[in-house]
CSV table of C-alpha atoms and ligand atoms in Angstrom, one decimal:
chain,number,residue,atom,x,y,z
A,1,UNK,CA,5.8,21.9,-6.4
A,2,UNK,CA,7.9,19.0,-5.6
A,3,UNK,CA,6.8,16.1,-3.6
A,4,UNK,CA,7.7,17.4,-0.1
A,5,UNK,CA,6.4,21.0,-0.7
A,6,UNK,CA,3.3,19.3,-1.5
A,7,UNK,CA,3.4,17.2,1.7
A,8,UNK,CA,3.6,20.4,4.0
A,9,UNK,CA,1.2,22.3,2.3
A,10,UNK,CA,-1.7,20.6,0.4
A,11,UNK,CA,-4.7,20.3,2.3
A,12,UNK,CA,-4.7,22.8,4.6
A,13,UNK,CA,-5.6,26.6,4.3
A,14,UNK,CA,-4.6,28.7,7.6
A,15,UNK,CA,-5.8,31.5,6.2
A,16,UNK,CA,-9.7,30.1,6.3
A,17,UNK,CA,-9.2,29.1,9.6
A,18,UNK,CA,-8.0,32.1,12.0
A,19,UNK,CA,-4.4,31.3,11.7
A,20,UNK,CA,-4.8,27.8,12.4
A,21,UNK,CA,-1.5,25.8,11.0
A,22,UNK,CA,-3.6,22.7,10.7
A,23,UNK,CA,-6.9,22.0,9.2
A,24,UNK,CA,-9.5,21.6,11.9
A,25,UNK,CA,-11.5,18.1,12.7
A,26,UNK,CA,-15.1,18.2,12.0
A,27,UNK,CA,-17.3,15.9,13.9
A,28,UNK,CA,-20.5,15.6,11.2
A,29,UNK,CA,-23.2,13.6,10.3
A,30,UNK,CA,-26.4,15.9,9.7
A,31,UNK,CA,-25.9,18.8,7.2
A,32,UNK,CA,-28.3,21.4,8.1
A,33,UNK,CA,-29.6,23.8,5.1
A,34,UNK,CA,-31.2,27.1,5.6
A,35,UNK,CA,-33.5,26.5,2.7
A,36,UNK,CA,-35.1,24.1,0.3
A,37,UNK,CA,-33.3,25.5,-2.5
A,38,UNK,CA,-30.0,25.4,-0.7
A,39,UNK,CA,-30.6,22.0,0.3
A,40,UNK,CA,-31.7,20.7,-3.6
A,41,UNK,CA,-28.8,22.6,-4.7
A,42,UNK,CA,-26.2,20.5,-2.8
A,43,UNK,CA,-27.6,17.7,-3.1
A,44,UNK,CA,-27.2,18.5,-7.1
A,45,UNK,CA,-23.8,18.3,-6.5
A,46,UNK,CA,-23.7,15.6,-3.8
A,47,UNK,CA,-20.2,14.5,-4.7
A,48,UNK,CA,-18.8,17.6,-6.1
A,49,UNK,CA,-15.2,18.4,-5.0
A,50,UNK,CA,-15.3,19.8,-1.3
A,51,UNK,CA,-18.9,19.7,-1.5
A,52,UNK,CA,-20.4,19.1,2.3
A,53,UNK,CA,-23.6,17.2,2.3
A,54,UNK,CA,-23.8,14.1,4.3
A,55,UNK,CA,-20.8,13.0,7.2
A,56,UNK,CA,-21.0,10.1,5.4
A,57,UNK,CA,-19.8,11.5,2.1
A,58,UNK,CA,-17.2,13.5,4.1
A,59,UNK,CA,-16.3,17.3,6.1
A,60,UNK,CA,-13.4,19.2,5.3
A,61,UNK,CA,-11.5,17.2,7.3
A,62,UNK,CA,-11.7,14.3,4.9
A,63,UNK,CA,-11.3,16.5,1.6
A,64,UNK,CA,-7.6,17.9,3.3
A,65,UNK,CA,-6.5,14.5,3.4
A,66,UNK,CA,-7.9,13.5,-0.3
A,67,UNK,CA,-7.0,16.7,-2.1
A,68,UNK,CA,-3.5,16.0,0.0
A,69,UNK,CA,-2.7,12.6,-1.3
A,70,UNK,CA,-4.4,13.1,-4.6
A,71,UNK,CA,-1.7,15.6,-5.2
A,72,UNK,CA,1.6,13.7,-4.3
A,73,UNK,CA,0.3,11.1,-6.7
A,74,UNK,CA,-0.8,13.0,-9.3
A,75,UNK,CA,-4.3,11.8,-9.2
A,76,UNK,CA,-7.7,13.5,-9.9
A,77,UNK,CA,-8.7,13.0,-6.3
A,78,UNK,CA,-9.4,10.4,-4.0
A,79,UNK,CA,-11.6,8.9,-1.9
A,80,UNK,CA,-11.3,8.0,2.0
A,81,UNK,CA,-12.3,4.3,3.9
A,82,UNK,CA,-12.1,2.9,7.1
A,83,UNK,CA,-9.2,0.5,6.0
A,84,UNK,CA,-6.7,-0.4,3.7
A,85,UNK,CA,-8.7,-3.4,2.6
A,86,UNK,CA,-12.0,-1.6,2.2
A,87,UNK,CA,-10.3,0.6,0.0
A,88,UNK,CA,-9.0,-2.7,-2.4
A,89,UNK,CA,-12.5,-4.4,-2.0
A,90,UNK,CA,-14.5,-0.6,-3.1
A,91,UNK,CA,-12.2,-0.2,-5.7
A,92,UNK,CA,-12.9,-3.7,-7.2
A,93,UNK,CA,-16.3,-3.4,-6.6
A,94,UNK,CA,-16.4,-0.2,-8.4
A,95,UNK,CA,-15.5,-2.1,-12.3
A,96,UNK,CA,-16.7,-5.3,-12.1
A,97,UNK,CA,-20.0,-7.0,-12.8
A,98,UNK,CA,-21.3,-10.6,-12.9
A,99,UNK,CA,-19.7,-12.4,-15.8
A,100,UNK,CA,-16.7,-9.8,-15.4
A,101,UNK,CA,-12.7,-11.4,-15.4
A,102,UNK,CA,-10.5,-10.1,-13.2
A,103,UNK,CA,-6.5,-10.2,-14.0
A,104,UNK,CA,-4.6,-9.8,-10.1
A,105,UNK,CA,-0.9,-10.7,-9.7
A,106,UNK,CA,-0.1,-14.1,-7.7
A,107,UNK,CA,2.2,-11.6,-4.8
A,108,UNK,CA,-0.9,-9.8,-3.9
A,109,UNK,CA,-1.6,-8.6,-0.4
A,110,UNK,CA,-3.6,-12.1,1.2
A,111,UNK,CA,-6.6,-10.5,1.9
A,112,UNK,CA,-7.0,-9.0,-1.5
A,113,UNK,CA,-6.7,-12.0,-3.0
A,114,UNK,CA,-9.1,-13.8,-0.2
A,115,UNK,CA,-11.7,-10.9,-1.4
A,116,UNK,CA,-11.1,-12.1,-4.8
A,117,UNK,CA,-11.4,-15.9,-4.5
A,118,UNK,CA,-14.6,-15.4,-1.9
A,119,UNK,CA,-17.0,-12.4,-2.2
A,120,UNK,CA,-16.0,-11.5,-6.6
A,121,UNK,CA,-16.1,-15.3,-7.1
A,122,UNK,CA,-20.0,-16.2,-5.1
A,123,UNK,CA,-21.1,-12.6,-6.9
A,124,UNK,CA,-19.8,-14.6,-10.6
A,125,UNK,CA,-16.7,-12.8,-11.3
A,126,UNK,CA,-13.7,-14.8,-12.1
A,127,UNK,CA,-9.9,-13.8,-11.0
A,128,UNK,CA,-7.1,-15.3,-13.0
A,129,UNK,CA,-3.8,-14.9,-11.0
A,130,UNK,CA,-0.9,-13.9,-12.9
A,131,UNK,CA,2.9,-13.8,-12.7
A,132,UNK,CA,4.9,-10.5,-11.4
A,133,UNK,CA,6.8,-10.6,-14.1
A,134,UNK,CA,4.7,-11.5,-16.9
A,135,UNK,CA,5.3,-8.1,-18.3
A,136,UNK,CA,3.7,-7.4,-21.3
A,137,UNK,CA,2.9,-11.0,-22.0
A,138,UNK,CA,0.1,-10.4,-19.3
A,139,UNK,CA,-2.1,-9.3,-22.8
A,140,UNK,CA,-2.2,-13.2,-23.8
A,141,UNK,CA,-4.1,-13.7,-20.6
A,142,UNK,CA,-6.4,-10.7,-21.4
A,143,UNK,CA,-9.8,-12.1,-21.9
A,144,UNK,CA,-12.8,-10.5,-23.9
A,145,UNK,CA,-14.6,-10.1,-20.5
A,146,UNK,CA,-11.3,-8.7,-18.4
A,147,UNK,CA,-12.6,-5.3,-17.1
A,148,UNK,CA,-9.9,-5.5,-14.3
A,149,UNK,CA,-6.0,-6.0,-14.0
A,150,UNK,CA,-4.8,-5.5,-10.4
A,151,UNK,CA,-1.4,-5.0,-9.8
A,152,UNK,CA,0.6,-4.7,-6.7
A,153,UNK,CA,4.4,-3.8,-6.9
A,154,UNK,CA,6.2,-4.8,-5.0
A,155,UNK,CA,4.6,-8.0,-4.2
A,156,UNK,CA,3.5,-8.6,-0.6
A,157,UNK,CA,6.2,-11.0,0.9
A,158,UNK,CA,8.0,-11.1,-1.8
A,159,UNK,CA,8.8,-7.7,-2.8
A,160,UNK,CA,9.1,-8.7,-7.0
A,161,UNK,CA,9.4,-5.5,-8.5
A,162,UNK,CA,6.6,-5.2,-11.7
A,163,UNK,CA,6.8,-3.9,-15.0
A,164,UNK,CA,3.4,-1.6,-14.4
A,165,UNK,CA,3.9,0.6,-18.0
A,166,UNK,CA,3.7,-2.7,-19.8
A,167,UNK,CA,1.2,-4.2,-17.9
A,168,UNK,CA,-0.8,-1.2,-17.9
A,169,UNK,CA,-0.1,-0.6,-21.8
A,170,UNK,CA,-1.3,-4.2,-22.6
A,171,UNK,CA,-4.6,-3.9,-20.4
A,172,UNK,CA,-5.5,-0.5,-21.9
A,173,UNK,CA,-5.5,-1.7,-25.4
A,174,UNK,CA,-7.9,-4.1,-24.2
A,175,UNK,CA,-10.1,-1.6,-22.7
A,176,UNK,CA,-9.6,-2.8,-19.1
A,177,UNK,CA,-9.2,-0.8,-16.0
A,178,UNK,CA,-5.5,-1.0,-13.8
A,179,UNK,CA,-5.6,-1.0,-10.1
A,180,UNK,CA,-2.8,-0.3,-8.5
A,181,UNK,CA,-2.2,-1.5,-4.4
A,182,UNK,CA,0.7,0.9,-3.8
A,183,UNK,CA,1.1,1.4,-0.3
A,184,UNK,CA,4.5,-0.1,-0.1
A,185,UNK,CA,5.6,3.1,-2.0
A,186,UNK,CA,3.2,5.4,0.1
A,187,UNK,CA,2.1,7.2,-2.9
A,188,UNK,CA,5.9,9.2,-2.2
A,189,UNK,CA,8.5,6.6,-4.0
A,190,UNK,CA,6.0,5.7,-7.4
A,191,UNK,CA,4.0,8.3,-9.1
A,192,UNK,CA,1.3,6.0,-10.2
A,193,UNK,CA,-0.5,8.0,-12.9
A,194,UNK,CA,2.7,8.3,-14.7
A,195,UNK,CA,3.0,4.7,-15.4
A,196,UNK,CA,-0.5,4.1,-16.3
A,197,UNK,CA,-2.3,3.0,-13.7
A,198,UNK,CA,-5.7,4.3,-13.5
A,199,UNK,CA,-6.9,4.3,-10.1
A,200,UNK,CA,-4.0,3.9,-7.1
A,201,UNK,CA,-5.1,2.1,-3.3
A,202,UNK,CA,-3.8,2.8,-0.3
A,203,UNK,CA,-3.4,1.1,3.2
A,204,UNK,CA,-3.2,5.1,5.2
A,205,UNK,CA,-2.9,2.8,8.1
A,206,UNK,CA,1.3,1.9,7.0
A,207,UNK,CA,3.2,4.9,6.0
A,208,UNK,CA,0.8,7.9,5.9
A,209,UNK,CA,-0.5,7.2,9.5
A,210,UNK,CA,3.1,6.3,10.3
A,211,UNK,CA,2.2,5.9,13.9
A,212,UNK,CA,0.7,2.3,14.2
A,213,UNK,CA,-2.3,4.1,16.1
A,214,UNK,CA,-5.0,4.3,13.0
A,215,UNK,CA,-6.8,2.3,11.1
A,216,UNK,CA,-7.3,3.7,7.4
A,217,UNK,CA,-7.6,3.3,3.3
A,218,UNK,CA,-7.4,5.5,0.9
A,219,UNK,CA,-8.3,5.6,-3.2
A,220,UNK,CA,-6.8,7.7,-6.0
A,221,UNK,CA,-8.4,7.7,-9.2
A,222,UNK,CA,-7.8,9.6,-12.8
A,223,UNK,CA,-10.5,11.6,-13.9
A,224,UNK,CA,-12.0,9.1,-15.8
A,225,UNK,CA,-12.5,6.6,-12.9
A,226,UNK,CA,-13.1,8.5,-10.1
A,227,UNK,CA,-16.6,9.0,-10.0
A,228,UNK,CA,-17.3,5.4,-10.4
A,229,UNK,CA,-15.1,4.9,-7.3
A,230,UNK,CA,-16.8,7.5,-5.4
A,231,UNK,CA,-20.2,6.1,-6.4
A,232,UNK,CA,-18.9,2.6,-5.1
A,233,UNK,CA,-17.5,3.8,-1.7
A,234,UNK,CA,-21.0,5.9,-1.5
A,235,UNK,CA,-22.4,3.1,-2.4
A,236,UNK,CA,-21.0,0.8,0.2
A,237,UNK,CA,-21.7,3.0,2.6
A,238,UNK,CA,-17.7,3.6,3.8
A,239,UNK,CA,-16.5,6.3,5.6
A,240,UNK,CA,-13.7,6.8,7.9
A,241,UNK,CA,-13.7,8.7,11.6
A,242,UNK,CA,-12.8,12.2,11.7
A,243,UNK,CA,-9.9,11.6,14.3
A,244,UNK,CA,-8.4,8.8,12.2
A,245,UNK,CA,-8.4,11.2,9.3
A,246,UNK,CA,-6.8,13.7,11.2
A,247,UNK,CA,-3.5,11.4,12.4
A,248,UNK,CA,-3.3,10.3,8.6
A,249,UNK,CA,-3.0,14.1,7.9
A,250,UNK,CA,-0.1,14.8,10.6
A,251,UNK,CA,1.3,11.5,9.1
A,252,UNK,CA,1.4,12.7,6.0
A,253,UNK,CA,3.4,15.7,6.8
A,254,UNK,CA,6.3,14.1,7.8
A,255,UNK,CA,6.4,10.7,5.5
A,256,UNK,CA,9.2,12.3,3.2
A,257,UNK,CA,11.4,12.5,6.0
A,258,UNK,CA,10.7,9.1,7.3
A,259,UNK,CA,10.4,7.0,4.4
A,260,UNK,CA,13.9,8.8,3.6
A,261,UNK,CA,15.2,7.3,6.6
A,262,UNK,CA,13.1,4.2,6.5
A,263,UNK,CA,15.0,3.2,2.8
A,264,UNK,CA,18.3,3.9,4.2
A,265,UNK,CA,18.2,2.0,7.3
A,266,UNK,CA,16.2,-1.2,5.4
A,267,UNK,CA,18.8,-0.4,2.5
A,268,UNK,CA,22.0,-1.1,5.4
A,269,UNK,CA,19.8,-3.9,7.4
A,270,UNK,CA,19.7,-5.7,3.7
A,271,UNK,CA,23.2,-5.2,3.0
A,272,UNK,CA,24.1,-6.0,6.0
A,273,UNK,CA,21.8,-9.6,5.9
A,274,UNK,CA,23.0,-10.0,2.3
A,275,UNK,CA,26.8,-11.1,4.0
A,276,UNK,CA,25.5,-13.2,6.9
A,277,UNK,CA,26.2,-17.3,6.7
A,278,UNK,CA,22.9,-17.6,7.3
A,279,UNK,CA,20.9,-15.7,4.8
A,280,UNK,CA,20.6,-17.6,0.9
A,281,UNK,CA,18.5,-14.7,-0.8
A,282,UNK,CA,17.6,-11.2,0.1
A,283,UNK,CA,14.3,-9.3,-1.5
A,284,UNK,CA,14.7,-6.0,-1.2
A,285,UNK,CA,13.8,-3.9,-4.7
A,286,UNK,CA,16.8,-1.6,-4.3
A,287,UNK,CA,19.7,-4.4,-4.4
A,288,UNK,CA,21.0,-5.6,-7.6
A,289,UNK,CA,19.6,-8.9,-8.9
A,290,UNK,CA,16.7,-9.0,-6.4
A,291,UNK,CA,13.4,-9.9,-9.0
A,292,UNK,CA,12.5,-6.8,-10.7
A,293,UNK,CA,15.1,-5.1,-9.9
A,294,UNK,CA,15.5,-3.1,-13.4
A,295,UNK,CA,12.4,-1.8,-12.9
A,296,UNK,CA,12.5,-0.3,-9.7
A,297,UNK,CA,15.4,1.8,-10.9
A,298,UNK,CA,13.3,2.9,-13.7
A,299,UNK,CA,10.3,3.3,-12.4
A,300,UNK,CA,10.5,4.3,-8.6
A,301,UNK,CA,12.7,7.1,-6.3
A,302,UNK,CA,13.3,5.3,-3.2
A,303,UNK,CA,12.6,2.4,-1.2
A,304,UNK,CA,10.5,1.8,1.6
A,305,UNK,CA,11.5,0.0,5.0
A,306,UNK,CA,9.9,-3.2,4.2
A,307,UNK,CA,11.7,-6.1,2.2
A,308,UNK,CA,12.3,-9.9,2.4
A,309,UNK,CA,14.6,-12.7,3.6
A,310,UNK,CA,15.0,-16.1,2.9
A,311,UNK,CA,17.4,-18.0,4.9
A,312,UNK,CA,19.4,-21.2,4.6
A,313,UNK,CA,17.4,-23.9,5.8
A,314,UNK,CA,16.5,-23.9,9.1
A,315,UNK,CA,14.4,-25.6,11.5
A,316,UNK,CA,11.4,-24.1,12.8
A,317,UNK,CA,12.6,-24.2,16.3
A,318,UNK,CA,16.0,-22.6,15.1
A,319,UNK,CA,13.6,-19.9,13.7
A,320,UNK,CA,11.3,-19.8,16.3
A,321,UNK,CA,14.4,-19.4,18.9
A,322,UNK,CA,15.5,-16.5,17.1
A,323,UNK,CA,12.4,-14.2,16.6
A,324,UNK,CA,11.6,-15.1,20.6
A,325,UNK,CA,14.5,-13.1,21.6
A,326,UNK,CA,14.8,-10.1,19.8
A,327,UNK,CA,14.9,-7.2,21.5
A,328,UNK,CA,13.2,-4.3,19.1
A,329,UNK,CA,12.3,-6.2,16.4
A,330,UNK,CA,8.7,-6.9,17.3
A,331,UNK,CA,6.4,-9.6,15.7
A,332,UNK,CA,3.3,-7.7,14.2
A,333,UNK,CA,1.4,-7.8,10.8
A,334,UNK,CA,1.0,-3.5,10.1
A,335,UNK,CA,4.0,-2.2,9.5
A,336,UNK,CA,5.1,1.5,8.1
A,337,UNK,CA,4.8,2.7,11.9
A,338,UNK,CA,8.1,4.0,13.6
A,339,UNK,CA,9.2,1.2,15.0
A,340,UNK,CA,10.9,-2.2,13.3
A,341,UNK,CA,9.2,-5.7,12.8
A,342,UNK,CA,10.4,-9.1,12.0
A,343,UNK,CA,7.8,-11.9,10.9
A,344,UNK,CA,7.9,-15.5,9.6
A,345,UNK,CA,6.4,-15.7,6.4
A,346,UNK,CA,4.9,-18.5,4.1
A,347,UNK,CA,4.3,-16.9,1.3
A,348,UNK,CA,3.7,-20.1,-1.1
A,349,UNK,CA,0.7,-21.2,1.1
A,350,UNK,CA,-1.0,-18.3,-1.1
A,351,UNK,CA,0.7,-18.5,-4.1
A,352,UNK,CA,-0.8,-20.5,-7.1
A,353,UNK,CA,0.3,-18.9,-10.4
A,354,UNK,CA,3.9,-18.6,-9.7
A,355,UNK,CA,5.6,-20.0,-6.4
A,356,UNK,CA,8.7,-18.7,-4.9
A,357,UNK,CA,11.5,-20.5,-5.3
A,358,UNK,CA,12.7,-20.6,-1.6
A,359,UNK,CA,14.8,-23.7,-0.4
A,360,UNK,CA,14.7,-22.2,3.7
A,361,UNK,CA,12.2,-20.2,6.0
A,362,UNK,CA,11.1,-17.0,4.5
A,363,UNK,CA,11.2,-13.8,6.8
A,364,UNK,CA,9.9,-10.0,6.5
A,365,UNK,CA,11.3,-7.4,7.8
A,366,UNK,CA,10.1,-3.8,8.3
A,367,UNK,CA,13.0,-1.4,9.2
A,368,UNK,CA,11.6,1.5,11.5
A,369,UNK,CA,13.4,4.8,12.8
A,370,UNK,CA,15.8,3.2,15.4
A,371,UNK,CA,18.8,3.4,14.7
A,372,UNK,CA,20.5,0.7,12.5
A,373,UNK,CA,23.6,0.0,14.5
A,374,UNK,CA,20.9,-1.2,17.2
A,375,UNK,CA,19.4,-3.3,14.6
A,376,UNK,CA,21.9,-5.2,13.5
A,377,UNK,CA,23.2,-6.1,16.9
A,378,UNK,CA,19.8,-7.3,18.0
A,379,UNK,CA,19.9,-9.4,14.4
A,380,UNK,CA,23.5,-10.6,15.1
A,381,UNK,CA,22.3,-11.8,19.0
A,382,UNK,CA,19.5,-13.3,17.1
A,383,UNK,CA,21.6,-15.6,14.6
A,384,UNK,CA,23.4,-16.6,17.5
A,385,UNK,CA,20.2,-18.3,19.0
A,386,UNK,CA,19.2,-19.6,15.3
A,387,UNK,CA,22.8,-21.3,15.4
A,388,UNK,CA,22.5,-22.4,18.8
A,389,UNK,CA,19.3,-23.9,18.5
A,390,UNK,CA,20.5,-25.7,15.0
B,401,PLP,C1,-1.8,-3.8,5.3
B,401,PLP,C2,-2.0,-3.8,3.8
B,401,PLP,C3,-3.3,-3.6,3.3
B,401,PLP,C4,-4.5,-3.6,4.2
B,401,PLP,O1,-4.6,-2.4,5.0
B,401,PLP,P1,-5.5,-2.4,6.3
B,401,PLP,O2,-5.5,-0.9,6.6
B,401,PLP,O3,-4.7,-3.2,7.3
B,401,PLP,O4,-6.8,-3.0,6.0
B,401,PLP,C5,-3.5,-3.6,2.0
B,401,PLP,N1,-2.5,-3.7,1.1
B,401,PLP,C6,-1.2,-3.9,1.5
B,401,PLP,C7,-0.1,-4.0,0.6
B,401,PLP,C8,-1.0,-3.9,2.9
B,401,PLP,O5,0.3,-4.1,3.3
């Protein structure tokens, strides 16, 4: 089945449910068993695929969504969590050990690397941050204790596009684990397990929710690494609300249709800043000669709404007078909803293996389902107030 035939019909089974188009929301915590033996039996097979036993460890509800997404990507199946960076921080948690190395590229998602540089480092694991595009030179920073490399392409804020076959290649002959953060693709635009990533996280709470009205994460492993991520997100004690579960699962049947249109709109909005006076450099994966570029031909179908900007240098109230004003761009941090977003980045506050080079402010833009023409003349109106206030 192709990727949007899986969309509308993984997960859900009218026919086991009187009709009903849409998989029904359970509302679980006790499991009742009619008998001792029934009970010992399940719990024999606590984690077993579709396997009710605990709300905790999930309803039917929860197994739709996994079995859904573990199919776009490919993956074994996948595991559910309140947020997108519970997810990373299980995930982690589930392959390292005290005196373990982790590998995580220097464009990584703040928190992630936060996680990294507080919790791993007071539990005696050490993180070495690495380039995007170290490429396959990433296996001269491979240690004997590096369980983990963690990659995330494109890079938050900076949207460099990685060479994930290389990196992955170089890690696996070193016996280490890849992690993959690849919600910017929403598990639609990059087939993880093709390019050898072993286990694939997911902010839900962008694209798959779609809506800006949920709050969820979401973990695809091979079947080599998923039981140790289901005993880790078991073990943590993370589970997500059935209601929650159920938006991510409407979301999910439309995201082919809207990250279509989110690429084309973000596509024209980046073409569109690309000619401006006012714009040196624009990051967007899909336009020629943006970092990484090469690889995102190879290696992904599409682009999602989200990209970069760096402008000619500015002052902050020139900045500041423009993103006061706009009109439908809002300024919010969770984007992959349907609407558009403009932030004001500083992305080399986090960075410390490899800075961007970025003479002016830094902007991110998420391109919703409006339509563009509106866009750009609430951009334009905004450049005007950024020139007056020169
Ligand atoms: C938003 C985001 C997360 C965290 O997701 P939450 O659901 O907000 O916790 C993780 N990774 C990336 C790349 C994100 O953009």
């Amino acid at each position: 089945m192709k990727k949007d035939t899986l969309l509308a019909h993984k997960g859900r089974n009218p026919g086991a449910n009187h009709g009903v188009v849409n998989p029904p929301v359970y509302h679980a915590s006790t499991i009742v068993y009619p008998t001792v033996a029934a009970m010992k039996a399940a719990q024999a097979n606590r984690f077993g695929h579709g396997q009710v036993t605990y709300g905790r460890h999930g309803t039917p509800t929860t197994f739709a969504l996994e079995d859904a997404l573990a199919a776009l990507e490919g993956g074994h199946r996948a595991a559910t969590l309140p947020s997108g960076l519970a997810a990373i921080c299980a995930a982690l948690l589930a392959f390292v050990k005290q005196g373990d190395h982790v590998l995580m590229v220097d464009s990584v998602y703040g928190p992630s690397r936060n996680f990294a540089m507080t919790m791993l480092k007071n539990f005696g694991i050490e993180t070495t941050f690495y380039d995007p595009m170290v490429g396959a030179g990433i296996a001269q920073m491979i240690r004997p204790n590096t369980r983990v490399v963690f990659t995330e392409s494109p890079g938050s804020l900076t949207f460099e596009v990685q060479d994930v076959p290389a990196i992955a290649k170089a890690a696996h002959a070193a016996g280490a684990v890849v992690l993959m953060d690849n919600t910017w693709a929403g598990g639609y635009f990059f087939r993880p397990f093709e390019h050898g990533v072993d286990v694939s996280i997911h902010a839900a709470t962008k694209y798959i929710v779609g809506h800006s009205d949920a709050m969820l994460g979401l973990v695809v492993a091979n079947e080599q690494h998923f039981p140790a991520v289901k005993a880790s997100v078991a073990g943590l004690g993370y589970c997500a609300g059935p209601d929650d579960v159920y938006l991510a699962l409407r979301g999910l049947r439309t995201m082919g249709v809207r990250l279509r249109q989110h690429h084309e709109t973000g596509l024209s909005l980046a073409r569109w800043l690309q000619a401006r006076p006012e714009v040196a450099r624009v990051l967007h994966p899909a336009l020629p000669g943006s970092t990484g570029h090469k690889f995102w031909k190879r290696d992904f179908t599409g682009a999602s709404g989200l990209f970069g900007c760096i402008l000619k240098p500015a002052s902050e109230t020139a900045v500041n007078a423009m993103l006061d004003g706009m009109k439908l761009f809002a300024m919010g941090y969770s984007w992959g909803g349907f609407e558009s977003l403009i932030l004001h980045t500083e992305p080399n506050k986090l960075r410390t293996a490899k800075p961007l080079v970025a003479d002016g402010p830094v902007l991110r833009l998420h391109a919703g389902l409006e339509d563009p023409t509106d866009l750009i003349a609430d951009l334009e109106a905004g450049f005007e107030r950024l020139n007056r206030a020169r």
